[in-house]
mmCIF file of N, CA, C and O in Angstrom:
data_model
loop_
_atom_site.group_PDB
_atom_site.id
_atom_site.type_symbol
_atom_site.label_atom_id
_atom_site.label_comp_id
_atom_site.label_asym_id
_atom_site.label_seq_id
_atom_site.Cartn_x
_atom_site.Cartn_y
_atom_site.Cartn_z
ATOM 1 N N UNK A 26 0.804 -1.175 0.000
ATOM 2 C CA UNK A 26 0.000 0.000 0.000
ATOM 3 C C UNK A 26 0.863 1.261 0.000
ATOM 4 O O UNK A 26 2.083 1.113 0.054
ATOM 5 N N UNK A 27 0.335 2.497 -0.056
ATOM 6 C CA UNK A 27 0.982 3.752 0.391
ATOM 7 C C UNK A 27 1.945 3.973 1.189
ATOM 8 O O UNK A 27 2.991 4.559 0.911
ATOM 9 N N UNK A 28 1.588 3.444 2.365
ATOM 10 C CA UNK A 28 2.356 3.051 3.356
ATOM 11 C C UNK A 28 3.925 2.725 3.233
ATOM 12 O O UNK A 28 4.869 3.484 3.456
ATOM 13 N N UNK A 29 3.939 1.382 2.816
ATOM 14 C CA UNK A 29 5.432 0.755 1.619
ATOM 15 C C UNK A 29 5.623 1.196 1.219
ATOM 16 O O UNK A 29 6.747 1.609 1.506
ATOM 17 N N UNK A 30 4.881 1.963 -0.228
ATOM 18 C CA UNK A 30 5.507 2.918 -1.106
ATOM 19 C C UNK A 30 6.750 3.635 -0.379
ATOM 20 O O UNK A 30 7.946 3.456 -0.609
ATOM 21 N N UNK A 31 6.194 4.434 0.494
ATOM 22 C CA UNK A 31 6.776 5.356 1.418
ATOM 23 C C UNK A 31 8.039 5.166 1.460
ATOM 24 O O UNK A 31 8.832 5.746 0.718
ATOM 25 N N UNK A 32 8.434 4.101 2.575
ATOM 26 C CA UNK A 32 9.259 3.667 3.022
ATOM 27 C C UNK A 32 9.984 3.154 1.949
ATOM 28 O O UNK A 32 11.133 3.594 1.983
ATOM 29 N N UNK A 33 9.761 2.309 0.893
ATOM 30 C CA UNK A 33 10.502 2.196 -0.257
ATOM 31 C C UNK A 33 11.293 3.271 -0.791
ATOM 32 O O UNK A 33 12.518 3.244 -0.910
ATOM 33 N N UNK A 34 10.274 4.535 -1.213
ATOM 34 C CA UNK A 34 11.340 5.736 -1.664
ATOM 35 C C UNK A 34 12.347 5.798 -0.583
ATOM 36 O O UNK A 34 13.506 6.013 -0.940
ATOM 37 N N UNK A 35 12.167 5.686 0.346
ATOM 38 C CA UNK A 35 13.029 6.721 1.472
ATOM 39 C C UNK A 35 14.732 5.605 1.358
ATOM 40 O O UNK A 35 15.873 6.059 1.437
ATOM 41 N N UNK A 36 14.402 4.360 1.191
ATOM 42 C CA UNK A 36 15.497 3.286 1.113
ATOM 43 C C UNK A 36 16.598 3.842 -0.505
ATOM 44 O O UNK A 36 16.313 3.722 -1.696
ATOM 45 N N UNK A 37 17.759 4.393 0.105
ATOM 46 C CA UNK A 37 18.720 4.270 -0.403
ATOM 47 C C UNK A 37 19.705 3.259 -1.438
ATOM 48 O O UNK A 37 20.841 2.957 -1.070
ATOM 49 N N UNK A 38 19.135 2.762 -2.795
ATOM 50 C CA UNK A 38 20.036 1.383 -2.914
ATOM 51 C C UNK A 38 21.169 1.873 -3.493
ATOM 52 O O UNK A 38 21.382 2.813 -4.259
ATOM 53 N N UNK A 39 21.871 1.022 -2.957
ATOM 54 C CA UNK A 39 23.738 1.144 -3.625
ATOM 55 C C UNK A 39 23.744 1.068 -5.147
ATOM 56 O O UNK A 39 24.331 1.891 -5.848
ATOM 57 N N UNK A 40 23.239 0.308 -5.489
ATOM 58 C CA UNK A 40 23.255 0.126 -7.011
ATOM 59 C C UNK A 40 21.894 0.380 -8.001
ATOM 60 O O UNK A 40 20.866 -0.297 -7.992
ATOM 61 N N UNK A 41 22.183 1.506 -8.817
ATOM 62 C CA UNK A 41 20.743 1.860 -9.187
ATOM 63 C C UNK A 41 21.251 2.077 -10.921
ATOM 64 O O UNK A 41 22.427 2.238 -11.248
ATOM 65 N N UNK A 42 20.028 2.035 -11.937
ATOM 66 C CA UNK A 42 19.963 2.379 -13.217
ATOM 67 C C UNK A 42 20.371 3.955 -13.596
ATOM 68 O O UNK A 42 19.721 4.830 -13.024
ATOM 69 N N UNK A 43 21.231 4.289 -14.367
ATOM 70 C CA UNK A 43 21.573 5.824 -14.417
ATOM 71 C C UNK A 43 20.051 6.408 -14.625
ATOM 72 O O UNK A 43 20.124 7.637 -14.646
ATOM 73 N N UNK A 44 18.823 5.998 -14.772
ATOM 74 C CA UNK A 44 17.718 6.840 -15.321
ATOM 75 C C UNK A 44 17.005 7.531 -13.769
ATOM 76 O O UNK A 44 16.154 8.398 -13.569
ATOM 77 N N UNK A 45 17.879 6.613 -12.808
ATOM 78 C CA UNK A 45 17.074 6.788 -11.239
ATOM 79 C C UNK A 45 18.425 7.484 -10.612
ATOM 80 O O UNK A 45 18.319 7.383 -9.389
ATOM 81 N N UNK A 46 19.367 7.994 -10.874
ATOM 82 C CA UNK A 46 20.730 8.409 -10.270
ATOM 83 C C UNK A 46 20.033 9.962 -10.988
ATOM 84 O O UNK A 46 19.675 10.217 -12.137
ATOM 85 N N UNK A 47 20.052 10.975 -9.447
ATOM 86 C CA UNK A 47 20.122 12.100 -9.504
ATOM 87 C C UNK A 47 20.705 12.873 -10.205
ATOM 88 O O UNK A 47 21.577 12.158 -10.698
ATOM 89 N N UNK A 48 20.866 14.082 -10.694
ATOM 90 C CA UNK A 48 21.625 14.759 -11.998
ATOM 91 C C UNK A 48 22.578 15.731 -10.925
ATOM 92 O O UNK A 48 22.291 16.408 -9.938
ATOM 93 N N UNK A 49 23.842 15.437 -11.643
ATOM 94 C CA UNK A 49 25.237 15.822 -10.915
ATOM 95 C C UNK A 49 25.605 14.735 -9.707
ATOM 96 O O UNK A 49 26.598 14.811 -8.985
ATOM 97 N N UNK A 50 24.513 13.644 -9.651
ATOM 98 C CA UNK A 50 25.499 12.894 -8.504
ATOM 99 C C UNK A 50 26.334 12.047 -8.856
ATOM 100 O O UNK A 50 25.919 11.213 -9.660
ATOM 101 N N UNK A 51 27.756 11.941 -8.413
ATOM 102 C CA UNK A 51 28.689 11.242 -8.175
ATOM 103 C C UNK A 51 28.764 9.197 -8.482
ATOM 104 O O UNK A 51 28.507 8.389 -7.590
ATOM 105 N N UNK A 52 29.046 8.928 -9.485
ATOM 106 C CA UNK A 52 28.522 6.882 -9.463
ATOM 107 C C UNK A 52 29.896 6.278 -10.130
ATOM 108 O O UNK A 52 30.905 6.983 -10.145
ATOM 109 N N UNK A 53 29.903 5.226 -10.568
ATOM 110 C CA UNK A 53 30.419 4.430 -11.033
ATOM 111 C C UNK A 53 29.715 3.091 -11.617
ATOM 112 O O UNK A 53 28.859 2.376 -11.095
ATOM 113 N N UNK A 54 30.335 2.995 -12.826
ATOM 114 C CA UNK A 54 29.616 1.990 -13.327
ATOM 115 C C UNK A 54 30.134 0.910 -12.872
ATOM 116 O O UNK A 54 31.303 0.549 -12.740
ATOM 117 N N UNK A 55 28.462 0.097 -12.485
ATOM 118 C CA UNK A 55 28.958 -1.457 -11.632
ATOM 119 C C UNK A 55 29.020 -1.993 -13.081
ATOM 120 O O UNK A 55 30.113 -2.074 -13.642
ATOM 121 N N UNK A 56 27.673 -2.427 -13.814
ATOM 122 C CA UNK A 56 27.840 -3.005 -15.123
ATOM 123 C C UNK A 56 26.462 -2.474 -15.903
ATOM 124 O O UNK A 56 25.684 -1.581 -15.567
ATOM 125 N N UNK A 57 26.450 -3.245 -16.926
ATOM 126 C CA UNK A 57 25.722 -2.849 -18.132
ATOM 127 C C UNK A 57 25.261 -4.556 -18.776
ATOM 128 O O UNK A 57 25.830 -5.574 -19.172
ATOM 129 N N UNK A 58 23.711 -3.974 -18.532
ATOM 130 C CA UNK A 58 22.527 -5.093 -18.788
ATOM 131 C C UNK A 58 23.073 -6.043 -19.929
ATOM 132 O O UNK A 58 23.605 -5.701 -20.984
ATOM 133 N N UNK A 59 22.835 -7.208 -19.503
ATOM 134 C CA UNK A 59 23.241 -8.048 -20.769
ATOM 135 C C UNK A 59 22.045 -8.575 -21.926
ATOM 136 O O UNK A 59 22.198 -9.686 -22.432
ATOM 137 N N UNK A 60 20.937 -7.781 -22.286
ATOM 138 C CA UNK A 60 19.678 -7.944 -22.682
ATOM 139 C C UNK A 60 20.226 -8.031 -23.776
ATOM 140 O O UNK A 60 19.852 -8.968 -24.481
ATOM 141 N N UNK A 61 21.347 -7.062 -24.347
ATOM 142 C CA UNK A 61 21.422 -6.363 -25.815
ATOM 143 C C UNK A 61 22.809 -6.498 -26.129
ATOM 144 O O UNK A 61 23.405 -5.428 -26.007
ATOM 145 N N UNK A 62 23.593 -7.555 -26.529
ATOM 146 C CA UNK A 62 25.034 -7.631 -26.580
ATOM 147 C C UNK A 62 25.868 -6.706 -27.154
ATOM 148 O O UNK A 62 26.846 -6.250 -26.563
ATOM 149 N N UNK A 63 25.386 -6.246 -28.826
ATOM 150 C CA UNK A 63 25.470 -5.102 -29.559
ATOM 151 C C UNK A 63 25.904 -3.565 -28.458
ATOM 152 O O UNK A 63 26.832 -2.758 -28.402
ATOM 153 N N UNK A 64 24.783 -3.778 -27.822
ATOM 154 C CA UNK A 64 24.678 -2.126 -27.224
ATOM 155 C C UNK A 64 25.463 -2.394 -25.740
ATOM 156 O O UNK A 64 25.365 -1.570 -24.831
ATOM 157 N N UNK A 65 25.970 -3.193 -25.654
ATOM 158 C CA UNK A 65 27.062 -3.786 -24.493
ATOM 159 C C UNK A 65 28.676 -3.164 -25.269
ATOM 160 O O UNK A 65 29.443 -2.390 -24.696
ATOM 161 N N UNK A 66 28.899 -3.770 -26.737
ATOM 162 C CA UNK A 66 30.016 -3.566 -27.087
ATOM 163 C C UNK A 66 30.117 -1.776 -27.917
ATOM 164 O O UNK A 66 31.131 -1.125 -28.167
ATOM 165 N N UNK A 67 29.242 -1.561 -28.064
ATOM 166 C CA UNK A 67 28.879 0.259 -28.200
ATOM 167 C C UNK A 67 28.982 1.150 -27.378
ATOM 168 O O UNK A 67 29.529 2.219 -27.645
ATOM 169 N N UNK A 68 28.482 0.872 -26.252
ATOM 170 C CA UNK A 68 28.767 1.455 -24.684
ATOM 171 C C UNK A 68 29.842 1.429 -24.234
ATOM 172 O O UNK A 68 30.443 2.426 -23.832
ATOM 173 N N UNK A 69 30.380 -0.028 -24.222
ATOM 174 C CA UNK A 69 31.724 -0.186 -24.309
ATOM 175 C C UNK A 69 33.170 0.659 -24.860
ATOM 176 O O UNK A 69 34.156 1.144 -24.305
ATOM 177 N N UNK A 70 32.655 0.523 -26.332
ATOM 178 C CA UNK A 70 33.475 1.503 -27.168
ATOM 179 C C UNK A 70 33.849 3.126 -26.761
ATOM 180 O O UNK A 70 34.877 3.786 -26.914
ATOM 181 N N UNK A 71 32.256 3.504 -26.056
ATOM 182 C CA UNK A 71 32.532 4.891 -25.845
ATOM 183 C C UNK A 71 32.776 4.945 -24.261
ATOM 184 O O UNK A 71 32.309 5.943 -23.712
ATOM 185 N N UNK A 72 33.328 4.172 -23.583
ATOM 186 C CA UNK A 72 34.147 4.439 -22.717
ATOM 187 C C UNK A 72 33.064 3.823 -21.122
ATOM 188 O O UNK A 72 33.430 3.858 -19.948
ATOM 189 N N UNK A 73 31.981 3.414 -21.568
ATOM 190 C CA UNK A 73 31.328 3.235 -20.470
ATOM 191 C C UNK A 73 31.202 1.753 -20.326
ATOM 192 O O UNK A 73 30.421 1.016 -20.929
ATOM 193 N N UNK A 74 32.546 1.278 -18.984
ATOM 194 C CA UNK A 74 32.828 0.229 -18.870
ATOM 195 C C UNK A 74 32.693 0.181 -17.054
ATOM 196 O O UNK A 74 32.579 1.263 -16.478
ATOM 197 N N UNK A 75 32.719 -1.394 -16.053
ATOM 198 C CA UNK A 75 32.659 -1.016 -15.127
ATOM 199 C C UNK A 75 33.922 -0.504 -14.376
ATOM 200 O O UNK A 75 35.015 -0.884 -14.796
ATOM 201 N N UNK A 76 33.871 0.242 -13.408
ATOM 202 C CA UNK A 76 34.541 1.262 -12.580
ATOM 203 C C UNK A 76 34.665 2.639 -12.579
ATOM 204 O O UNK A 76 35.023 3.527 -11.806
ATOM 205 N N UNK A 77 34.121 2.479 -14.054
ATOM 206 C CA UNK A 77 34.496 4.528 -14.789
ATOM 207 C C UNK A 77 33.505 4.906 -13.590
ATOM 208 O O UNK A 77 32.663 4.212 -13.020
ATOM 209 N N UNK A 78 33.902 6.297 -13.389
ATOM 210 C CA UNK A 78 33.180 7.340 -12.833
ATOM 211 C C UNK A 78 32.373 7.828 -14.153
ATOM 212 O O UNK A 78 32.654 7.947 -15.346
ATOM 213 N N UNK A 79 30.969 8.099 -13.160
ATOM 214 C CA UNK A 79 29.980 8.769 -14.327
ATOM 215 C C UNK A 79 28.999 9.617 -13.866
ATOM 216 O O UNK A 79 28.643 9.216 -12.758
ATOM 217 N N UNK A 80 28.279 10.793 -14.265
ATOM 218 C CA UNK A 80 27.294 11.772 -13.916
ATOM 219 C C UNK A 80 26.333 12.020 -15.098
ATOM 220 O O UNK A 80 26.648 12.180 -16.278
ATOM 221 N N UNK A 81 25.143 12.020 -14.571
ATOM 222 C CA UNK A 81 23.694 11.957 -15.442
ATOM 223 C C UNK A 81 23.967 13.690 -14.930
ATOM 224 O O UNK A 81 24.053 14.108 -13.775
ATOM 225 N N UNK A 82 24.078 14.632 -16.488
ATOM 226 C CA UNK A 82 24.053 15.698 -16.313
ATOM 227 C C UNK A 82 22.485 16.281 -16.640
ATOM 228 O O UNK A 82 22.003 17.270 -16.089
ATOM 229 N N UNK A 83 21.623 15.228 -17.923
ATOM 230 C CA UNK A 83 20.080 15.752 -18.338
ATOM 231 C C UNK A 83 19.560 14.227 -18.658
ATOM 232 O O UNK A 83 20.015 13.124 -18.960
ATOM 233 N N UNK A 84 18.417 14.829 -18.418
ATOM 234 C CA UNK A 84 17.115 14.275 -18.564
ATOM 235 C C UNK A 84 16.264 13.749 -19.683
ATOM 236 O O UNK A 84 15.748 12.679 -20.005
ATOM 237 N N UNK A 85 16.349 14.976 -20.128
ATOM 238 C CA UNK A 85 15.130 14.991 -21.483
ATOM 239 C C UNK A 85 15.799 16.429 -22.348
ATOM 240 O O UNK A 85 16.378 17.400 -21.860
ATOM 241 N N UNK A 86 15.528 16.184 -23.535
ATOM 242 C CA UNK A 86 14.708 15.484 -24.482
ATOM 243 C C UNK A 86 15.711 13.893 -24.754
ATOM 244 O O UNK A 86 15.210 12.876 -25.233
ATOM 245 N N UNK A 87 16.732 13.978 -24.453
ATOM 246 C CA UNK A 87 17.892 12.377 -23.613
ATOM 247 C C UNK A 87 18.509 12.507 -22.911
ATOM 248 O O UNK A 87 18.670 13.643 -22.463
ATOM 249 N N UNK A 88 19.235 11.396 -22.390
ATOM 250 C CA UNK A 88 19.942 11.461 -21.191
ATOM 251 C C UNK A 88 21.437 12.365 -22.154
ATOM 252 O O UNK A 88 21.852 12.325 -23.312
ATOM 253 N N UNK A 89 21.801 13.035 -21.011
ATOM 254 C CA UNK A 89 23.070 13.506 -20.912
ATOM 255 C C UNK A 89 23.956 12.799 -20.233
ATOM 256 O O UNK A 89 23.708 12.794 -19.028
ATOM 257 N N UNK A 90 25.514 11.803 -20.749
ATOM 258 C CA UNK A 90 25.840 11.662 -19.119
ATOM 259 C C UNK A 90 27.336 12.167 -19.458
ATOM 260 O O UNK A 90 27.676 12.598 -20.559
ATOM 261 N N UNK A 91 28.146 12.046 -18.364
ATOM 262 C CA UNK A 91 29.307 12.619 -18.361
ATOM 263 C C UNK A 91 30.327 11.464 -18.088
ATOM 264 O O UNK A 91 30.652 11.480 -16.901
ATOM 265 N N UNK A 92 30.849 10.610 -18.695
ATOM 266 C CA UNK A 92 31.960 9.070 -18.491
ATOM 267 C C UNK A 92 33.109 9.572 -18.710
ATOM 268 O O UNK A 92 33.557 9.721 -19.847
ATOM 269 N N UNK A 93 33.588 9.824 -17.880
ATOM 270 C CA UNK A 93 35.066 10.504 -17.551
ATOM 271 C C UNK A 93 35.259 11.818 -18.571
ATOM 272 O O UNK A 93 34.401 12.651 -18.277
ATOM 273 N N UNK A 94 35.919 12.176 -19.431
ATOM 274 C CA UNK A 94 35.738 13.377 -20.075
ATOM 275 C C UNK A 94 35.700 13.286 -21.463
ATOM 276 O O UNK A 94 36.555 13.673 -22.260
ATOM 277 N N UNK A 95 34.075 12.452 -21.799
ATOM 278 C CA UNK A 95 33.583 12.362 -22.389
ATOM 279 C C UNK A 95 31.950 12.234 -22.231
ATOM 280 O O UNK A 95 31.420 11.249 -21.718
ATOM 281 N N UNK A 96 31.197 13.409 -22.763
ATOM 282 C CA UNK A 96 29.374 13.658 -22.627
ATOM 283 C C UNK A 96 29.202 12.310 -24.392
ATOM 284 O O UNK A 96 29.871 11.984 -25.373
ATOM 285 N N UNK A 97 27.683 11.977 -23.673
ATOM 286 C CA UNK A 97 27.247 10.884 -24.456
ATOM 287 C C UNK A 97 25.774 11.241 -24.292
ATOM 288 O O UNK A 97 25.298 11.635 -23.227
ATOM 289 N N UNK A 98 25.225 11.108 -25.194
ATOM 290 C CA UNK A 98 23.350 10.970 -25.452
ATOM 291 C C UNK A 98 23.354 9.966 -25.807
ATOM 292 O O UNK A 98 24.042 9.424 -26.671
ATOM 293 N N UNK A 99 21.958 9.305 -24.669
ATOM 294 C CA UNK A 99 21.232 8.489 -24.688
ATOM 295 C C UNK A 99 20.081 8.508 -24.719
ATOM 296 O O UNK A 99 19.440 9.357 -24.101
ATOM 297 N N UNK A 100 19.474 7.484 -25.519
ATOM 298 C CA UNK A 100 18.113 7.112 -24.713
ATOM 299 C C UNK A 100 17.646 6.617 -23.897
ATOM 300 O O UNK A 100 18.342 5.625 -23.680
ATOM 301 N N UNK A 101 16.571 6.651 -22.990
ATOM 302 C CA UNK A 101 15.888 6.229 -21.929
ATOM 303 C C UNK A 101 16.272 4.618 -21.733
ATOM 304 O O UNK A 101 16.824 4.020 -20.809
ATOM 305 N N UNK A 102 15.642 4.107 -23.236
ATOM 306 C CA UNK A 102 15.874 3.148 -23.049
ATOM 307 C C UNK A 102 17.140 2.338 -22.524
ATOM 308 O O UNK A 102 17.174 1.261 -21.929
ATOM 309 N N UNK A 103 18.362 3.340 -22.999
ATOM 310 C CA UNK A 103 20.015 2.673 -22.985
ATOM 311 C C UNK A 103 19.679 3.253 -21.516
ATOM 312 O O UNK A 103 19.382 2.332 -20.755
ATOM 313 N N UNK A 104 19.651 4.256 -21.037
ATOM 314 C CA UNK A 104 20.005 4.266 -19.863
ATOM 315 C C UNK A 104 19.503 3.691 -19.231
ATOM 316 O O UNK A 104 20.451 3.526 -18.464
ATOM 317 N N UNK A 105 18.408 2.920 -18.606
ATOM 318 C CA UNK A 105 17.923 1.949 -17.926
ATOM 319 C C UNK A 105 19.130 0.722 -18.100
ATOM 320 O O UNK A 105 19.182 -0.054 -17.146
ATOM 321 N N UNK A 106 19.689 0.580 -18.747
ATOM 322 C CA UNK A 106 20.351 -0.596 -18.713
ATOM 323 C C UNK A 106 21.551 -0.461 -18.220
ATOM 324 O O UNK A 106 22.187 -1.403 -17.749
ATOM 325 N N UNK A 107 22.036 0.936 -18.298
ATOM 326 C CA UNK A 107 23.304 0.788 -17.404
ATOM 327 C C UNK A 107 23.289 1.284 -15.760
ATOM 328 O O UNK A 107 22.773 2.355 -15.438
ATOM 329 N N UNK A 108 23.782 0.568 -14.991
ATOM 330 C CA UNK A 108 23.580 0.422 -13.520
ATOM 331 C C UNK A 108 24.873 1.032 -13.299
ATOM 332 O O UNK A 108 25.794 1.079 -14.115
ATOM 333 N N UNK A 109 24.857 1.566 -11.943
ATOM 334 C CA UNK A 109 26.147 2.393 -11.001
ATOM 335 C C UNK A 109 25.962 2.092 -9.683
ATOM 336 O O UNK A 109 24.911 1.875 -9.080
ATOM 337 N N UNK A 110 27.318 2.103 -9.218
ATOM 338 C CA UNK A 110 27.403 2.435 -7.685
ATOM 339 C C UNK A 110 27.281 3.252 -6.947
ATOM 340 O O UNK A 110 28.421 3.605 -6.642
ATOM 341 N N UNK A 111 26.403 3.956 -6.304
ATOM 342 C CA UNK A 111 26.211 5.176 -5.435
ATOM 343 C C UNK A 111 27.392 5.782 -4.706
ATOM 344 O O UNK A 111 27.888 5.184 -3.751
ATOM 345 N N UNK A 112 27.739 6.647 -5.015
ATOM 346 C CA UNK A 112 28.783 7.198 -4.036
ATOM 347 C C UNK A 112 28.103 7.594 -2.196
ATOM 348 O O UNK A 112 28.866 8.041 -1.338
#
């Protein structure tokens, strides 16, 4: 119920999807969904591998993110698939 809800938001997880990581906060990539192998070795290519440091700078109209000193647009969809470590 409502109730849970609640308490759910308020729970902190260590490891979250860049689409749920706050804009300018501090992460690292744990890894990257294995749904889509292609878009594993693309992500890859542009530098977003696990350990990099990374920051979701926007939102919309795509994600903005920042993988060491290099900005990348995404879509919603890609970003759901890549996960980080909470600083």
């Amino acid at each position: 119920g409502d109730c849970c809800r609640q308490v759910e938001d308020r729970l902190d997880a260590v490891v979250v999807s860049i689409d749920r990581l706050p804009l300018g906060e501090p992460a690292r990539v744990a890894y990257v969904s294995a749904r889509q192998f292609p878009r594993i070795q693309k992500l890859s290519s542009l530098g977003v591998t696990p350990g990099v440091p990374i920051k979701v700078h926007q939102r919309f109209p795509s994600f903005v993110i920042q993988c060491e000193e290099t900005q990348i647009a995404l879509e919603e969809e890609i970003a759901r698939d890549i996960y980080v470590w909470r600083k």
